[in-house]
Short mmCIF file of C-alpha atoms in Angstrom, two decimals:
data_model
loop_
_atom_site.label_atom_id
_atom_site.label_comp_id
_atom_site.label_asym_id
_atom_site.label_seq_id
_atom_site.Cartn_x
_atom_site.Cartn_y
_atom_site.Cartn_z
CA UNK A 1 19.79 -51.31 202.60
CA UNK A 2 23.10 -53.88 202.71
CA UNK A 3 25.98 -51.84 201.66
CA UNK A 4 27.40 -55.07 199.00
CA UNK A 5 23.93 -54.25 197.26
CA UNK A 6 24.94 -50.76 196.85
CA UNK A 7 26.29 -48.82 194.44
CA UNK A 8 29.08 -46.17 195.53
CA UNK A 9 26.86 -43.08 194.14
CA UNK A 10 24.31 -44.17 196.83
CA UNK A 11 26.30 -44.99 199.37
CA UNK A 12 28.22 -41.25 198.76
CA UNK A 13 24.56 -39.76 198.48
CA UNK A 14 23.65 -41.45 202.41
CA UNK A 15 26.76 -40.16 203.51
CA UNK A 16 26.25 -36.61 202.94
CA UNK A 17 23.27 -37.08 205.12
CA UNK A 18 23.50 -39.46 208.05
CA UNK A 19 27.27 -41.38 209.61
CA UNK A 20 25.70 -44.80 210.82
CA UNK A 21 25.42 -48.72 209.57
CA UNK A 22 25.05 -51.77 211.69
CA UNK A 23 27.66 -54.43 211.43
CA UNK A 24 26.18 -58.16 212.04
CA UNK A 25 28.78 -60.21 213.67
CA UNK A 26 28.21 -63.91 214.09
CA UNK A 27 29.63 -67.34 214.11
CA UNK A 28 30.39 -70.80 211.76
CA UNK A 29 29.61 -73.15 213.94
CA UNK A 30 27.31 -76.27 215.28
CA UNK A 31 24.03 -75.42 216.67
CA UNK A 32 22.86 -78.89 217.49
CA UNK A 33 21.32 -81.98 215.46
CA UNK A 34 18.64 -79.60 214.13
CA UNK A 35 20.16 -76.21 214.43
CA UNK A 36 22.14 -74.83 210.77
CA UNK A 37 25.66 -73.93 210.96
CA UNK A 38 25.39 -70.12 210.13
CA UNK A 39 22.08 -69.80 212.79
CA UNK A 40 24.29 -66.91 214.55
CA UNK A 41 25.07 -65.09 211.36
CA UNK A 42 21.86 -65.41 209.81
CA UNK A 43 20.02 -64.50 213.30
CA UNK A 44 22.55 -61.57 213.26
CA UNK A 45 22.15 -60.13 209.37
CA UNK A 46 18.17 -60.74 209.59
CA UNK A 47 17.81 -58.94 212.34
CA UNK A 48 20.01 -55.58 211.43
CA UNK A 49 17.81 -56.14 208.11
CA UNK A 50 14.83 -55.69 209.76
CA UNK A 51 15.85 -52.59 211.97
CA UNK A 52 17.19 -51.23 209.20
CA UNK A 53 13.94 -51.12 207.48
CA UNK A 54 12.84 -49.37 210.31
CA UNK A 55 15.84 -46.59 210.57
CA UNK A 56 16.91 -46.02 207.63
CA UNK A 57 20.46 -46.87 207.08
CA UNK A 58 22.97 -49.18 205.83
CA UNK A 59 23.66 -52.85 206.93
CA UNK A 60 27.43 -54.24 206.26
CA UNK A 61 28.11 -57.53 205.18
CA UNK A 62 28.13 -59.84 208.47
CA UNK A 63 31.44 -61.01 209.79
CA UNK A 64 31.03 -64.22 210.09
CA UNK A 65 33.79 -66.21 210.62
CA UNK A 66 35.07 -65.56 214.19
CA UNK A 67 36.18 -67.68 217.65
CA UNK A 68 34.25 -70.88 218.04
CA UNK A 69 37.86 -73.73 219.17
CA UNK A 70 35.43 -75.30 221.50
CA UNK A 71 33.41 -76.49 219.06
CA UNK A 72 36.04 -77.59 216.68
CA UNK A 73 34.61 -80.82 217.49
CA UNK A 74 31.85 -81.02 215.69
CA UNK A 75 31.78 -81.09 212.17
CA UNK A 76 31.23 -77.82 210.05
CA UNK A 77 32.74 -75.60 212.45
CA UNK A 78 35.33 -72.80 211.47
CA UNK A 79 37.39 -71.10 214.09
CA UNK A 80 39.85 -68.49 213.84
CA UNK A 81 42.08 -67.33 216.75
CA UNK A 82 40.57 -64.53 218.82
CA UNK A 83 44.01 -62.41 218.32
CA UNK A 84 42.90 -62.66 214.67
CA UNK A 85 39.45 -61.65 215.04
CA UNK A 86 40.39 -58.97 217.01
CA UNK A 87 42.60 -57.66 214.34
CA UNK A 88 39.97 -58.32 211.50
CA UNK A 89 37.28 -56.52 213.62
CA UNK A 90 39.32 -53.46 214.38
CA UNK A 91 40.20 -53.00 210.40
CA UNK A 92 36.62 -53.68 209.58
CA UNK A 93 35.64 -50.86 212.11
CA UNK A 94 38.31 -48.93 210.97
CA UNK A 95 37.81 -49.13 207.24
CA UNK A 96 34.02 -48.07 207.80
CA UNK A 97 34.93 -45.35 209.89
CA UNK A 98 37.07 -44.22 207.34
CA UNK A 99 34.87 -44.35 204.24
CA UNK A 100 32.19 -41.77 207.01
CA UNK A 101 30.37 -44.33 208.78
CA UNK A 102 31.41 -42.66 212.20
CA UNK A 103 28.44 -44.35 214.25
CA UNK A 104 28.86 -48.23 213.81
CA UNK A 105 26.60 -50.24 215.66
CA UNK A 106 27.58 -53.85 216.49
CA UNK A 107 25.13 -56.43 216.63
CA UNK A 108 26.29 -59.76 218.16
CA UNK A 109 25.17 -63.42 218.08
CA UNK A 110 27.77 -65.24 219.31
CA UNK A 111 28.81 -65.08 222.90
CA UNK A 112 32.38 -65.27 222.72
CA UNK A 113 32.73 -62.38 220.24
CA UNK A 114 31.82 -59.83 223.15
CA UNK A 115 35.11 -59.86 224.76
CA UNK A 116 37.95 -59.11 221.99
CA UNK A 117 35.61 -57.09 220.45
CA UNK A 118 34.82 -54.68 223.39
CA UNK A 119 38.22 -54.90 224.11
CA UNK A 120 39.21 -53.03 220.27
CA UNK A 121 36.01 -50.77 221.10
CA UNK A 122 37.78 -49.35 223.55
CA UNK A 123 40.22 -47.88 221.31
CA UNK A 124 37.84 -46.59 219.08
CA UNK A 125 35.28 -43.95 218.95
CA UNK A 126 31.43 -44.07 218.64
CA UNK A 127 31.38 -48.18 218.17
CA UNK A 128 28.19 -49.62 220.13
CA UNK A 129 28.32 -53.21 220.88
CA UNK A 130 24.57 -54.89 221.65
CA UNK A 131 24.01 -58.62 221.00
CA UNK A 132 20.16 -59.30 219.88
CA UNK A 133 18.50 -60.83 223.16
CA UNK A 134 19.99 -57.99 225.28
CA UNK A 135 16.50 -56.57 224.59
CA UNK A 136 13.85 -56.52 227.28
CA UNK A 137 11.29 -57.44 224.70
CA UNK A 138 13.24 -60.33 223.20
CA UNK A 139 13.96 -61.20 226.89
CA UNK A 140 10.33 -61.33 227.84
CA UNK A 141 9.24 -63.68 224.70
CA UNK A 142 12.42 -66.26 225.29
CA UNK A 143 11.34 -66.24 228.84
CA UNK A 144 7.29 -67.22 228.10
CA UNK A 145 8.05 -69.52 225.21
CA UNK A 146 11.28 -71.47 226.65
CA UNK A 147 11.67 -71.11 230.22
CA UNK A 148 14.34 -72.55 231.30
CA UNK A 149 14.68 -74.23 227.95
CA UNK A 150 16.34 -71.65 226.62
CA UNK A 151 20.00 -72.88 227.60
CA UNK A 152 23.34 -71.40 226.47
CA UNK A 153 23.64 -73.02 222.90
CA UNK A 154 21.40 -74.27 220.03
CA UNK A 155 18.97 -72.57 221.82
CA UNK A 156 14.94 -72.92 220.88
CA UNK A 157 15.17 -68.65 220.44
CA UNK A 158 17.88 -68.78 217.48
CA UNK A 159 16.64 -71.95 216.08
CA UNK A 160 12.99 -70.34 215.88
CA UNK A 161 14.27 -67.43 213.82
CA UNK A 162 16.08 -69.54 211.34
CA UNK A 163 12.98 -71.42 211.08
CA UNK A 164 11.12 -68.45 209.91
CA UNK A 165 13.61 -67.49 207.29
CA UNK A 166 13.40 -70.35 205.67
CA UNK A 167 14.81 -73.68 206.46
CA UNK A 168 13.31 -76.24 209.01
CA UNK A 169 15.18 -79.75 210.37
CA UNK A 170 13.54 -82.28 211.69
CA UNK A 171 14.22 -82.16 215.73
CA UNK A 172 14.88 -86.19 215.26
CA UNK A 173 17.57 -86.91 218.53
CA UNK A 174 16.90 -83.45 219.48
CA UNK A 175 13.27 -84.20 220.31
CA UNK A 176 14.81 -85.70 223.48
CA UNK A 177 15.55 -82.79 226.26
CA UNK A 178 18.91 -82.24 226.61
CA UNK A 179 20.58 -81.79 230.61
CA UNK A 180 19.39 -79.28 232.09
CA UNK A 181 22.16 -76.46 233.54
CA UNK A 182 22.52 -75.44 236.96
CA UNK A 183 23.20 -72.04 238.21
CA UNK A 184 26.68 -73.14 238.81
CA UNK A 185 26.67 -74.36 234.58
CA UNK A 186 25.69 -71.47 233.61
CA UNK A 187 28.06 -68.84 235.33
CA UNK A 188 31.03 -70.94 234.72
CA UNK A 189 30.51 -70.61 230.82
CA UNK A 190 29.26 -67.69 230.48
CA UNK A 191 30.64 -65.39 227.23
CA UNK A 192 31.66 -69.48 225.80
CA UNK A 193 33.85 -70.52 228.28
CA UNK A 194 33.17 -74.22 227.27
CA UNK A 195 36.56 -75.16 227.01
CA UNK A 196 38.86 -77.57 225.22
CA UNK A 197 36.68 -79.35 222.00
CA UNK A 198 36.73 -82.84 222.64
CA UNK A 199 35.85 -81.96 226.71
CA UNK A 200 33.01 -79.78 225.74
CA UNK A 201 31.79 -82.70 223.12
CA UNK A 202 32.02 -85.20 225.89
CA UNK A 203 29.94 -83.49 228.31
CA UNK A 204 27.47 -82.02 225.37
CA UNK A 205 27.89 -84.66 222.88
CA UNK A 206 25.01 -83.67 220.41
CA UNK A 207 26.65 -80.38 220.93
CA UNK A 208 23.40 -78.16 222.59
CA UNK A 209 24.32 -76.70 226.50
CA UNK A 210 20.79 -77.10 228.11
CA UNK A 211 19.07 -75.86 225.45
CA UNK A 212 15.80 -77.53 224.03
CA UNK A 213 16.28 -77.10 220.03
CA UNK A 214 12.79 -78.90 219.90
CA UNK A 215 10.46 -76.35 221.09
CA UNK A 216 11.55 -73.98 218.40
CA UNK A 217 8.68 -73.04 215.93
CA UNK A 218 8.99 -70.33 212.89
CA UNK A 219 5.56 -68.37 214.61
CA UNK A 220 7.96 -67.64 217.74
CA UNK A 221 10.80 -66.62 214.82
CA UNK A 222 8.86 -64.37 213.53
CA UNK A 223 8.01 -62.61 217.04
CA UNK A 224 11.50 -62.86 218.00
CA UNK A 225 12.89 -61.25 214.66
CA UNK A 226 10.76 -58.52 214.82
CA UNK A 227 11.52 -57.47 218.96
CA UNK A 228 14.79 -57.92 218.25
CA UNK A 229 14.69 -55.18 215.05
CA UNK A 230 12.78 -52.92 217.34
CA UNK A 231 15.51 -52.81 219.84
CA UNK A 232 17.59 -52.61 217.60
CA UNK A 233 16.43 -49.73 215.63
CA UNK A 234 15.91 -47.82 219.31
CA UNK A 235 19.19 -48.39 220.45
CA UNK A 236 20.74 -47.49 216.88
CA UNK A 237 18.09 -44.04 216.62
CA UNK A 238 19.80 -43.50 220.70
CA UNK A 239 23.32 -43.61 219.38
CA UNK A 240 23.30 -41.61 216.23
CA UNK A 241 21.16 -38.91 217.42
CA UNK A 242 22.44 -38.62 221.23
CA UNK A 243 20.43 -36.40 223.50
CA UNK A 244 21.14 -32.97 223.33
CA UNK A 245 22.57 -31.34 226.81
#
């Protein structure tokens, strides 16, 4: 149910029943030697696909260019300013909001799209912001297939689900584990704070943080993709149809 495949009668038609559509949100950006540039978009718009299936509503088109400067270094990456994608955010929000889709539900793939965008939320009504492995489920299965694998970027989770859609690189330098992160790694750039581009490609210089692209495989995609849509589609039933006091 993406809204750019619709037609206006139908969307008018939804609207005189339900107030609700997921927005994807995601990223242009490098994912690695073996990881595609749109991984967080596509990650993002399969998986509000899939709950959508499940719930019943619309999906908007995914936003996906948005603040990646620290990885300006690496080929293929577009950046805009995060003053800018706060502004595009809030008149995306506010445009759907205005056309009846009261109840928009984020959901994120990119790390450092959480802070300008809660910071807009906050000036708007019923806008819930969840990025895809929030999810207990989806935490559980990163957990038992990657371990401490996982990493920050290019991770083996979002690589696995682009896998299963459709397109699979060969791991070639990425068959070699990358560094693995400390504690004090990992709190220090959390929400990307990987600062400037040609530091961060220094210290990452196939561009993955700790994260072993090679273990990927499109039969964890699959599992991934569809605990993600069910938490999803819970969290998006929860905030349309609030419990009555």
């Amino acid at each position: 149910m993406r809204l750019d495949h619709a037609t206006w009668p139908e969307v008018e038609a939804y609207l005189a029943e339900h107030d609700g559509i997921i927005l994807p949100v995601g990223s242009t950006e490098q994912h690695g030697p073996m990881g595609l540039i749109g991984t967080d978009a596509t990650c993002a718009q399969a998986i509000a696909e899939a709950a959508a299936e499940i719930v019943a509503t619309f999906v908007a088109p995914t936003l996906a260019y948005t603040p990646a400067p620290f990885n300006t270094g690496f080929p293929g990456t577009v950046s805009i300013s995060e003053q800018l994608f706060a502004d595009l955010f809030a008149e995306i929000v506010s445009g759907l909001q205005a056309q009846g889709f009261r109840h928009v539900y984020v959901l994120n793939a990119h790390g450092a799209n959480l802070a300008p965008m809660r910071r807009v939320a906050r000036s708007l009504d019923t806008v819930h912001i969840r990025s895809w492995w929030e999810f207990d489920e989806v935490n559980a299965l990163r957990q038992s297939f990657f371990g401490q694998w996982e990493g920050m970027h290019a991770t083996p989770a979002e690589i696995s689900i682009t896998q299963f859609l459709g397109r699979r690189v060969a791991p070639g330098a990425a068959a070699t584990p990358p560094r693995l992160l400390t504690a004090e790694d990992i709190a220090s750039r959390a929400g990307d704070r990987h600062g400037p581009p040609d530091l961060h490609r220094r210290e990452f210089p196939d561009g993955r943080v700790g994260s072993h692209s090679a273990l990927a495989t499109p039969e964890y995609g699959a599992q991934l993709l569809q605990a993600a849509a069910r938490g999803v589609a819970a969290d998006y039933q929860a905030m349309v149809s609030p419990p009555r006091t």
